[in-house]
């Protein structure tokens, strides 16, 4: 049909993580976006992913309680069909982080992600802790997807340990080393290979009062923003700005 909204119900027989997969044609709009329990409380997935081939497969995992009825809504727009499946994947037996150790400077932000094994297992809600919160602090903990990501703000030089603990007792750690600001010097280039979700802070101390030019070179298609503050955290506005692509 051309469009429609359908609501399905599911009542699990045991407390567990359940996986709901939807398969549909890639040229069709399909929304899987209404997830509530019988008291109209929204339920949040502990894991989600989308794969695309001849058909699009959208997978979401939910931690559900037995004898409770849950409702899942689908929003369909286009001519075609979709298929829904509910399964109970195997329990995760291992958890690991995308980095075992990271290093950064004061003022930087880092995003750490957790994953589970074996492949296709049930993901678990995750909590994060920092052994020394004076060195780094949690600036963003993604409650969506059950604590999938942790964003850190680096505060002062030192070394601390980041620990992720899953709902079923699995643990994974990452060692974080924070260094002082990277100091920029006049007429000297600094080059870095970066990754997504990364902030970095540099320092510069001019030897004389004057106009200084700060240039950034990066690949086309990459977004980067820059702001300048003094040691009292007052923002310094530029007097000239120009960009070019080649």
CSV table of N, CA and C in Angstrom, one decimal, residues 36-172:
chain,number,residue,atom,x,y,z
A,36,UNK,N,6.6,1.4,23.2
A,36,UNK,CA,6.1,1.8,24.6
A,36,UNK,C,5.6,0.5,25.3
A,37,UNK,N,5.6,0.6,26.6
A,37,UNK,CA,5.1,-0.5,27.4
A,37,UNK,C,3.6,-0.2,27.6
A,38,UNK,N,2.9,-1.1,28.4
A,38,UNK,CA,1.5,-1.0,28.6
A,38,UNK,C,1.1,0.3,29.4
A,39,UNK,N,2.1,0.9,30.1
A,39,UNK,CA,1.8,2.2,30.8
A,39,UNK,C,2.2,3.4,30.0
A,40,UNK,N,2.4,3.2,28.7
A,40,UNK,CA,2.8,4.3,27.8
A,40,UNK,C,4.1,4.9,28.1
A,41,UNK,N,5.0,4.1,28.7
A,41,UNK,CA,6.4,4.6,29.0
A,41,UNK,C,7.2,4.2,27.7
A,42,UNK,N,8.0,5.1,27.2
A,42,UNK,CA,8.8,4.8,26.1
A,42,UNK,C,10.0,3.9,26.5
A,43,UNK,N,10.3,2.9,25.7
A,43,UNK,CA,11.4,2.0,26.0
A,43,UNK,C,12.5,2.3,25.0
A,44,UNK,N,13.8,2.3,25.6
A,44,UNK,CA,14.9,2.7,24.8
A,44,UNK,C,15.7,1.5,24.4
A,45,UNK,N,16.2,1.4,23.2
A,45,UNK,CA,17.0,0.2,22.7
A,45,UNK,C,18.3,0.3,23.4
A,46,UNK,N,18.9,-0.9,23.6
A,46,UNK,CA,20.3,-1.0,24.1
A,46,UNK,C,21.2,-1.2,23.0
A,47,UNK,N,20.7,-1.4,21.7
A,47,UNK,CA,21.6,-1.5,20.6
A,47,UNK,C,20.8,-1.3,19.3
A,48,UNK,N,21.3,-0.7,18.3
A,48,UNK,CA,20.6,-0.6,17.0
A,48,UNK,C,21.7,-0.5,15.9
A,49,UNK,N,21.3,-1.0,14.8
A,49,UNK,CA,22.2,-1.0,13.6
A,49,UNK,C,21.3,-1.1,12.3
A,50,UNK,N,21.8,-0.7,11.2
A,50,UNK,CA,21.1,-0.8,9.9
A,50,UNK,C,22.1,-1.3,8.9
A,51,UNK,N,21.7,-2.3,8.1
A,51,UNK,CA,22.6,-2.8,7.0
A,51,UNK,C,21.8,-2.7,5.7
A,52,UNK,N,22.5,-2.4,4.7
A,52,UNK,CA,21.8,-2.2,3.4
A,52,UNK,C,22.5,-3.1,2.3
A,53,UNK,N,21.6,-3.8,1.6
A,53,UNK,CA,22.0,-4.6,0.5
A,53,UNK,C,20.9,-4.5,-0.6
A,54,UNK,N,20.4,-5.6,-1.0
A,54,UNK,CA,19.2,-5.5,-1.9
A,54,UNK,C,18.0,-5.0,-1.1
A,55,UNK,N,18.0,-5.3,0.2
A,55,UNK,CA,17.0,-4.8,1.1
A,55,UNK,C,17.7,-4.2,2.3
A,56,UNK,N,16.9,-3.3,3.0
A,56,UNK,CA,17.4,-2.6,4.2
A,56,UNK,C,17.0,-3.4,5.4
A,57,UNK,N,17.9,-3.7,6.3
A,57,UNK,CA,17.6,-4.4,7.5
A,57,UNK,C,17.9,-3.6,8.7
A,58,UNK,N,16.9,-3.2,9.4
A,58,UNK,CA,17.0,-2.4,10.6
A,58,UNK,C,16.8,-3.3,11.9
A,59,UNK,N,17.8,-3.3,12.8
A,59,UNK,CA,17.8,-4.1,13.9
A,59,UNK,C,17.9,-3.3,15.2
A,60,UNK,N,17.0,-3.6,16.1
A,60,UNK,CA,17.0,-2.9,17.4
A,60,UNK,C,16.9,-4.0,18.5
A,61,UNK,N,17.6,-3.8,19.6
A,61,UNK,CA,17.5,-4.7,20.8
A,61,UNK,C,16.9,-4.0,22.0
A,62,UNK,N,16.1,-4.7,22.7
A,62,UNK,CA,15.4,-4.1,23.9
A,62,UNK,C,15.5,-5.0,25.1
A,63,UNK,N,15.7,-4.4,26.2
A,63,UNK,CA,15.7,-5.2,27.5
A,63,UNK,C,14.3,-5.2,28.0
A,64,UNK,N,13.6,-6.4,27.8
A,64,UNK,CA,12.1,-6.4,28.1
A,64,UNK,C,11.9,-7.3,29.3
A,65,UNK,N,10.8,-7.0,30.0
A,65,UNK,CA,10.4,-7.8,31.2
A,65,UNK,C,9.2,-8.7,30.9
A,66,UNK,N,9.2,-9.9,31.5
A,66,UNK,CA,8.2,-10.9,31.2
A,66,UNK,C,6.8,-10.4,31.8
A,67,UNK,N,5.8,-10.9,31.1
A,67,UNK,CA,4.4,-10.6,31.5
A,67,UNK,C,4.0,-9.1,31.4
A,68,UNK,N,4.8,-8.4,30.6
A,68,UNK,CA,4.5,-7.0,30.3
A,68,UNK,C,4.3,-6.9,28.8
A,69,UNK,N,3.2,-6.2,28.4
A,69,UNK,CA,3.0,-6.1,27.0
A,69,UNK,C,3.6,-4.8,26.4
A,70,UNK,N,4.3,-5.0,25.3
A,70,UNK,CA,5.0,-3.8,24.7
A,70,UNK,C,4.4,-3.6,23.3
A,71,UNK,N,4.5,-2.3,22.9
A,71,UNK,CA,3.8,-2.0,21.6
A,71,UNK,C,4.9,-1.3,20.7
A,72,UNK,N,4.9,-1.8,19.4
A,72,UNK,CA,5.9,-1.3,18.5
A,72,UNK,C,5.1,-0.8,17.2
A,73,UNK,N,5.4,0.4,16.8
A,73,UNK,CA,4.7,1.0,15.7
A,73,UNK,C,5.6,1.1,14.5
A,74,UNK,N,5.0,0.9,13.3
A,74,UNK,CA,5.7,1.0,12.0
A,74,UNK,C,5.0,2.1,11.2
A,75,UNK,N,5.8,2.9,10.6
A,75,UNK,CA,5.3,3.9,9.7
A,75,UNK,C,5.8,3.7,8.3
A,76,UNK,N,4.9,3.3,7.4
A,76,UNK,CA,5.3,2.8,6.0
A,76,UNK,C,4.8,3.8,5.0
A,77,UNK,N,5.7,4.1,4.0
A,77,UNK,CA,5.3,5.0,2.9
A,77,UNK,C,5.9,4.6,1.6
A,78,UNK,N,5.1,4.1,0.7
A,78,UNK,CA,5.6,3.6,-0.5
A,78,UNK,C,4.9,2.3,-0.9
A,79,UNK,N,5.2,1.8,-2.1
A,79,UNK,CA,4.6,0.5,-2.5
A,79,UNK,C,5.7,-0.6,-2.3
A,80,UNK,N,5.3,-1.6,-1.6
A,80,UNK,CA,6.2,-2.7,-1.3
A,80,UNK,C,5.8,-3.4,-0.1
A,81,UNK,N,6.7,-4.0,0.7
A,81,UNK,CA,6.4,-4.8,1.8
A,81,UNK,C,7.5,-4.7,2.8
A,82,UNK,N,7.2,-5.1,4.1
A,82,UNK,CA,8.3,-5.2,5.1
A,82,UNK,C,8.0,-6.4,5.9
A,83,UNK,N,9.0,-6.9,6.5
A,83,UNK,CA,8.9,-8.1,7.4
A,83,UNK,C,9.5,-7.8,8.7
A,84,UNK,N,8.8,-8.2,9.8
A,84,UNK,CA,9.3,-8.0,11.2
A,84,UNK,C,9.5,-9.4,11.8
A,85,UNK,N,10.6,-9.4,12.5
A,85,UNK,CA,10.9,-10.7,13.3
A,85,UNK,C,11.4,-10.3,14.7
A,86,UNK,N,11.0,-11.1,15.7
A,86,UNK,CA,11.4,-11.0,17.0
A,86,UNK,C,12.2,-12.3,17.4
A,87,UNK,N,13.4,-12.1,17.9
A,87,UNK,CA,14.2,-13.2,18.3
A,87,UNK,C,14.8,-12.9,19.7
A,88,UNK,N,15.4,-13.9,20.3
A,88,UNK,CA,16.1,-13.7,21.6
A,88,UNK,C,17.5,-14.1,21.4
A,89,UNK,N,18.4,-13.2,21.1
A,89,UNK,CA,19.8,-13.5,20.8
A,89,UNK,C,20.6,-14.1,22.1
A,90,UNK,N,21.7,-14.8,21.8
A,90,UNK,CA,22.5,-15.3,22.9
A,90,UNK,C,23.0,-14.2,23.8
A,91,UNK,N,23.3,-14.5,25.0
A,91,UNK,CA,23.8,-13.6,26.0
A,91,UNK,C,25.3,-13.2,25.6
A,92,UNK,N,25.6,-12.0,25.8
A,92,UNK,CA,27.0,-11.6,25.5
A,92,UNK,C,28.0,-12.2,26.5
A,93,UNK,N,29.1,-12.6,26.0
A,93,UNK,CA,30.1,-13.2,26.9
A,93,UNK,C,31.4,-12.4,27.0
A,94,UNK,N,31.5,-11.3,26.2
A,94,UNK,CA,32.7,-10.5,26.2
A,94,UNK,C,32.3,-9.1,25.8
A,95,UNK,N,33.0,-8.1,26.4
A,95,UNK,CA,32.8,-6.7,26.0
A,95,UNK,C,34.1,-6.1,25.8
A,96,UNK,N,34.2,-5.2,24.8
A,96,UNK,CA,35.5,-4.5,24.6
A,96,UNK,C,35.2,-3.1,24.1
A,97,UNK,N,36.2,-2.2,24.3
A,97,UNK,CA,36.1,-0.8,23.9
A,97,UNK,C,36.8,-0.6,22.6
A,98,UNK,N,36.5,0.5,21.9
A,98,UNK,CA,37.2,0.8,20.6
A,98,UNK,C,38.6,1.2,20.8
A,99,UNK,N,39.0,1.5,22.1
A,99,UNK,CA,40.4,1.8,22.3
A,99,UNK,C,40.8,1.3,23.7
A,100,UNK,N,42.0,0.7,23.8
A,100,UNK,CA,42.5,0.2,25.1
A,100,UNK,C,43.3,1.3,25.8
A,101,UNK,N,43.8,2.3,25.0
A,101,UNK,CA,44.5,3.4,25.6
A,101,UNK,C,44.3,4.6,24.7
A,102,UNK,N,44.1,5.8,25.3
A,102,UNK,CA,44.1,7.0,24.5
A,102,UNK,C,44.9,8.1,25.2
A,103,UNK,N,45.3,9.1,24.4
A,103,UNK,CA,46.2,10.1,24.9
A,103,UNK,C,45.7,11.4,24.3
A,104,UNK,N,45.6,12.5,25.1
A,104,UNK,CA,45.1,13.7,24.6
A,104,UNK,C,45.6,14.9,25.5
A,105,UNK,N,45.2,16.1,25.1
A,105,UNK,CA,45.7,17.3,25.8
A,105,UNK,C,44.5,17.9,26.6
A,106,UNK,N,44.8,18.7,27.5
A,106,UNK,CA,43.8,19.4,28.3
A,106,UNK,C,42.8,20.2,27.4
A,107,UNK,N,41.5,20.1,27.7
A,107,UNK,CA,40.5,20.8,26.9
A,107,UNK,C,40.0,19.9,25.8
A,108,UNK,N,40.6,18.8,25.5
A,108,UNK,CA,40.1,18.0,24.4
A,108,UNK,C,38.9,17.1,24.8
A,109,UNK,N,38.2,16.6,23.9
A,109,UNK,CA,37.1,15.7,24.1
A,109,UNK,C,37.3,14.4,23.3
A,110,UNK,N,37.0,13.3,24.0
A,110,UNK,CA,37.1,12.0,23.3
A,110,UNK,C,35.8,11.2,23.5
A,111,UNK,N,35.5,10.5,22.4
A,111,UNK,CA,34.3,9.6,22.5
A,111,UNK,C,34.8,8.2,22.5
A,112,UNK,N,34.3,7.4,23.5
A,112,UNK,CA,34.7,6.0,23.6
A,112,UNK,C,33.4,5.2,23.4
A,113,UNK,N,33.5,4.1,22.6
A,113,UNK,CA,32.3,3.3,22.3
A,113,UNK,C,32.6,1.9,22.8
A,114,UNK,N,31.6,1.2,23.2
A,114,UNK,CA,31.7,-0.2,23.7
A,114,UNK,C,31.0,-1.2,22.7
A,115,UNK,N,31.5,-2.4,22.6
A,115,UNK,CA,30.9,-3.4,21.8
A,115,UNK,C,30.9,-4.7,22.5
A,116,UNK,N,30.1,-5.7,22.0
A,116,UNK,CA,29.9,-7.0,22.7
A,116,UNK,C,30.2,-8.1,21.7
A,117,UNK,N,30.6,-9.2,22.2
A,117,UNK,CA,30.7,-10.5,21.4
A,117,UNK,C,30.1,-11.6,22.2
A,118,UNK,N,29.9,-12.7,21.4
A,118,UNK,CA,30.2,-12.9,20.0
A,118,UNK,C,29.2,-12.2,19.1
A,119,UNK,N,29.5,-12.2,17.8
A,119,UNK,CA,28.7,-11.4,16.9
A,119,UNK,C,27.2,-11.9,16.9
A,120,UNK,N,26.3,-11.0,16.9
A,120,UNK,CA,24.9,-11.3,17.0
A,120,UNK,C,24.3,-11.5,18.4
A,121,UNK,N,25.2,-11.2,19.4
A,121,UNK,CA,24.7,-11.5,20.8
A,121,UNK,C,23.8,-10.4,21.3
A,122,UNK,N,23.3,-10.6,22.4
A,122,UNK,CA,22.4,-9.6,23.1
A,122,UNK,C,23.3,-8.5,23.7
A,123,UNK,N,23.1,-7.3,23.3
A,123,UNK,CA,23.8,-6.2,23.9
A,123,UNK,C,23.2,-5.9,25.3
A,124,UNK,N,24.1,-5.3,26.2
A,124,UNK,CA,23.7,-5.1,27.6
A,124,UNK,C,23.8,-3.6,27.9
A,125,UNK,N,22.9,-3.1,28.7
A,125,UNK,CA,23.0,-1.7,29.2
A,125,UNK,C,24.4,-1.5,29.9
A,126,UNK,N,25.0,-0.4,29.7
A,126,UNK,CA,26.4,-0.2,30.2
A,126,UNK,C,26.4,1.1,31.0
A,127,UNK,N,27.2,1.0,32.1
A,127,UNK,CA,27.5,2.2,32.9
A,127,UNK,C,29.0,2.4,32.9
A,128,UNK,N,29.4,3.7,33.0
A,128,UNK,CA,30.8,4.1,32.9
A,128,UNK,C,31.3,4.7,34.2
A,129,UNK,N,32.6,4.6,34.5
A,129,UNK,CA,33.2,5.2,35.6
A,129,UNK,C,34.6,5.6,35.3
A,130,UNK,N,35.0,6.7,36.0
A,130,UNK,CA,36.4,7.2,35.8
A,130,UNK,C,37.1,7.2,37.2
A,131,UNK,N,38.3,6.6,37.2
A,131,UNK,CA,38.9,6.4,38.5
A,131,UNK,C,39.4,7.7,39.2
A,132,UNK,N,39.7,8.7,38.4
A,132,UNK,CA,40.1,10.0,38.9
A,132,UNK,C,39.4,11.0,38.1
A,133,UNK,N,38.3,11.6,38.7
A,133,UNK,CA,37.5,12.5,38.0
A,133,UNK,C,38.1,13.9,38.0
A,134,UNK,N,39.2,14.1,38.6
A,134,UNK,CA,39.9,15.4,38.5
A,134,UNK,C,40.7,15.5,37.2
A,135,UNK,N,41.0,14.4,36.6
A,135,UNK,CA,41.8,14.3,35.4
A,135,UNK,C,40.9,14.4,34.2
A,136,UNK,N,39.7,13.8,34.2
A,136,UNK,CA,38.7,13.8,33.1
A,136,UNK,C,37.4,13.7,33.7
A,137,UNK,N,36.4,14.2,33.0
A,137,UNK,CA,35.0,14.1,33.5
A,137,UNK,C,34.1,13.6,32.3
A,138,UNK,N,33.0,13.0,32.7
A,138,UNK,CA,32.1,12.5,31.8
A,138,UNK,C,31.3,13.7,31.3
A,139,UNK,N,31.4,14.1,30.0
A,139,UNK,CA,30.6,15.2,29.5
A,139,UNK,C,29.4,14.8,28.7
A,140,UNK,N,29.3,13.5,28.3
A,140,UNK,CA,28.1,13.0,27.7
A,140,UNK,C,28.1,11.5,27.8
A,141,UNK,N,27.0,10.9,28.3
A,141,UNK,CA,26.8,9.5,28.4
A,141,UNK,C,25.6,9.2,27.7
A,142,UNK,N,25.7,8.4,26.6
A,142,UNK,CA,24.5,8.2,25.7
A,142,UNK,C,23.6,7.2,26.4
A,143,UNK,N,22.6,7.7,27.1
A,143,UNK,CA,21.6,6.8,27.7
A,143,UNK,C,20.9,6.0,26.5
A,144,UNK,N,20.7,6.7,25.4
A,144,UNK,CA,20.1,6.0,24.3
A,144,UNK,C,21.1,4.9,23.8
A,145,UNK,N,20.5,3.8,23.5
A,145,UNK,CA,21.3,2.6,23.2
A,145,UNK,C,22.0,2.1,24.4
A,146,UNK,N,21.5,2.4,25.6
A,146,UNK,CA,22.0,1.7,26.8
A,146,UNK,C,23.4,2.1,27.2
A,147,UNK,N,23.8,3.3,27.0
A,147,UNK,CA,25.2,3.7,27.4
A,147,UNK,C,26.2,3.3,26.3
A,148,UNK,N,25.8,3.3,25.1
A,148,UNK,CA,26.7,2.9,24.0
A,148,UNK,C,28.0,3.7,24.0
A,149,UNK,N,27.9,5.0,24.2
A,149,UNK,CA,29.1,5.9,24.0
A,149,UNK,C,29.3,6.7,25.3
A,150,UNK,N,30.6,7.0,25.5
A,150,UNK,CA,31.0,7.9,26.6
A,150,UNK,C,31.8,9.0,26.0
A,151,UNK,N,31.5,10.3,26.3
A,151,UNK,CA,32.3,11.4,25.8
A,151,UNK,C,33.0,11.9,27.0
A,152,UNK,N,34.3,12.1,26.9
A,152,UNK,CA,35.1,12.6,28.0
A,152,UNK,C,35.6,14.0,27.7
A,153,UNK,N,35.7,14.8,28.8
A,153,UNK,CA,36.4,16.1,28.7
A,153,UNK,C,37.6,16.0,29.5
A,154,UNK,N,38.8,16.3,28.9
A,154,UNK,CA,40.1,16.2,29.6
A,154,UNK,C,40.4,17.5,30.4
A,155,UNK,N,40.7,17.3,31.7
A,155,UNK,CA,40.8,18.5,32.6
A,155,UNK,C,42.2,18.9,32.9
A,156,UNK,N,43.1,17.9,33.3
A,156,UNK,CA,44.4,18.3,33.7
A,156,UNK,C,45.3,17.1,33.4
A,157,UNK,N,46.7,17.4,33.4
A,157,UNK,CA,47.6,16.3,33.1
A,157,UNK,C,47.5,15.2,34.2
A,158,UNK,N,47.7,13.9,33.7
A,158,UNK,CA,47.7,12.8,34.6
A,158,UNK,C,47.2,11.5,33.8
A,159,UNK,N,47.1,10.4,34.6
A,159,UNK,CA,46.6,9.2,34.0
A,159,UNK,C,45.5,8.6,34.8
A,160,UNK,N,44.5,8.2,34.2
A,160,UNK,CA,43.3,7.6,34.9
A,160,UNK,C,42.8,6.4,34.1
A,161,UNK,N,41.9,5.7,34.7
A,161,UNK,CA,41.3,4.5,34.0
A,161,UNK,C,39.8,4.7,33.8
A,162,UNK,N,39.3,4.4,32.6
A,162,UNK,CA,37.9,4.4,32.3
A,162,UNK,C,37.4,3.0,32.3
A,163,UNK,N,36.3,2.7,33.0
A,163,UNK,CA,35.8,1.4,33.1
A,163,UNK,C,34.3,1.4,32.6
A,164,UNK,N,34.0,0.4,31.8
A,164,UNK,CA,32.7,0.2,31.3
A,164,UNK,C,32.2,-1.2,32.0
A,165,UNK,N,31.0,-1.1,32.6
A,165,UNK,CA,30.5,-2.3,33.2
A,165,UNK,C,29.1,-2.6,32.6
A,166,UNK,N,28.9,-3.8,32.1
A,166,UNK,CA,27.6,-4.1,31.5
A,166,UNK,C,26.6,-4.7,32.6
A,167,UNK,N,25.4,-4.7,32.2
A,167,UNK,CA,24.3,-5.1,33.1
A,167,UNK,C,24.5,-6.6,33.6
A,168,UNK,N,25.2,-7.4,32.8
A,168,UNK,CA,25.4,-8.8,33.2
A,168,UNK,C,26.8,-9.0,33.7
A,169,UNK,N,27.5,-7.9,34.1
A,169,UNK,CA,28.7,-8.0,34.9
A,169,UNK,C,30.0,-8.0,34.1
A,170,UNK,N,30.0,-7.9,32.8
A,170,UNK,CA,31.2,-7.8,32.0
A,170,UNK,C,31.9,-6.4,32.2
A,171,UNK,N,33.2,-6.4,32.1
A,171,UNK,CA,33.9,-5.2,32.3
A,171,UNK,C,35.0,-5.0,31.2
A,172,UNK,N,35.2,-3.8,30.8
A,172,UNK,CA,36.3,-3.4,29.9
A,172,UNK,C,36.9,-2.1,30.3
